[in-house]
Structures are given as structure tokens and as C-alpha cells.
Amino acid sequence: MEITHIGIRLIESSRLKAIASVTFENILTIDDILVIQGKNRLCLHYPQNRDNQSVVVPRIREFSKQIEEAIFQQYHQKIIQKGA
């Protein structure tokens, strides 16, 4: 599936850096993807229900990587824009 839109809302917190939404082919949107600063790198946390069970889980590693790279690229662009 092609990513057609990514929204990023920067958050000023120690570990939580942003909240993202991703739209695929203008058909499906996943909201509330958290961009978290881990010990060595940024990582994504997908939406969970009240029992902390994942609501969305990419099953194919390449697809997960595609989402991750697209969100991180937009995140870094948003940081640059904020600093300008």
C-alpha cells in the first residue's frame, strides 16, 4: 500500500517526541502512532486499546520498515521547520 499522507504533531516531552497519523492510498488512516525516543534510536508505538493490546500490527517487516522510514522522515522535516 502506498502512503499518501503523514501528519506529525511534535510533543515536548522527555521520551514522547511526536504523535503521527498515516494515510494509505487515501483509504485507510492510522492515528495516534507514538514516536518514542529509545535508548539508542527513535521507535514507533502503534495504537493500543485499554488493555494495552495493539490495535494495529504491521505483519510484514518490509511494510513496517516503510511506515517507520516515512514517519521518521516527516518527523525530522518537522523538527527542521520548527528550528527555522
Coordinates of C-alpha atoms in Angstrom, one line a residue, residues 4-66:
T4 CA -0.5 9.2 0.7
H5 CA -0.3 11.4 3.8
I6 CA 1.6 11.7 7.0
G7 CA 0.7 14.0 9.8
I8 CA 3.1 14.8 12.6
R9 CA 2.3 16.7 15.9
L10 CA 5.5 17.4 17.8
I11 CA 5.4 16.9 21.6
E12 CA 7.8 18.4 24.0
S13 CA 8.4 15.6 26.4
S14 CA 11.4 13.6 27.6
R15 CA 10.6 10.3 25.7
L16 CA 7.5 11.1 23.6
K17 CA 8.6 13.1 20.7
A18 CA 5.6 13.2 18.4
I19 CA 2.2 11.7 17.5
A20 CA 1.8 10.6 13.9
S21 CA -1.0 9.7 11.6
V22 CA -0.5 7.8 8.4
T23 CA -3.0 7.5 5.4
F24 CA -2.7 4.7 2.9
E25 CA -4.0 5.3 -0.7
N26 CA -6.4 7.9 0.7
I27 CA -8.5 5.0 2.0
L28 CA -7.2 4.0 5.5
T29 CA -5.8 6.2 8.2
I30 CA -4.0 5.0 11.3
D31 CA -4.0 7.7 14.0
D32 CA -2.1 8.0 17.3
I33 CA 1.2 6.4 16.3
L34 CA 3.7 7.5 19.0
V35 CA 7.2 8.4 18.1
I36 CA 9.3 7.5 21.2
Q37 CA 12.9 8.1 21.9
G38 CA 14.5 4.8 23.0
K39 CA 18.0 4.4 24.4
N40 CA 19.7 4.3 21.1
R41 CA 17.1 5.4 18.5
L42 CA 13.6 6.5 17.7
C43 CA 10.9 3.9 17.6
L44 CA 7.2 3.7 16.9
H45 CA 4.4 2.5 19.2
Y46 CA 1.2 1.7 17.4
P47 CA -2.3 2.4 18.9
Q48 CA -3.4 0.2 21.8
N49 CA -6.7 -0.5 23.5
R50 CA -7.5 0.0 27.2
D51 CA -5.9 -3.4 28.0
N52 CA -2.6 -2.3 26.3
Q53 CA -3.2 -4.7 23.4
S54 CA -2.1 -3.5 20.0
V55 CA -4.9 -2.4 17.8
V56 CA -2.7 -2.2 14.7
V57 CA 0.2 -4.5 13.9
P58 CA 2.1 -4.5 10.7
R59 CA 2.7 -8.2 9.9
I60 CA 5.3 -7.8 7.1
R61 CA 8.7 -6.4 8.2
E62 CA 9.2 -4.5 4.9
F63 CA 5.8 -2.8 5.3
S64 CA 6.6 -1.9 8.9
K65 CA 10.0 -0.5 7.8
Q66 CA 8.3 1.6 5.0

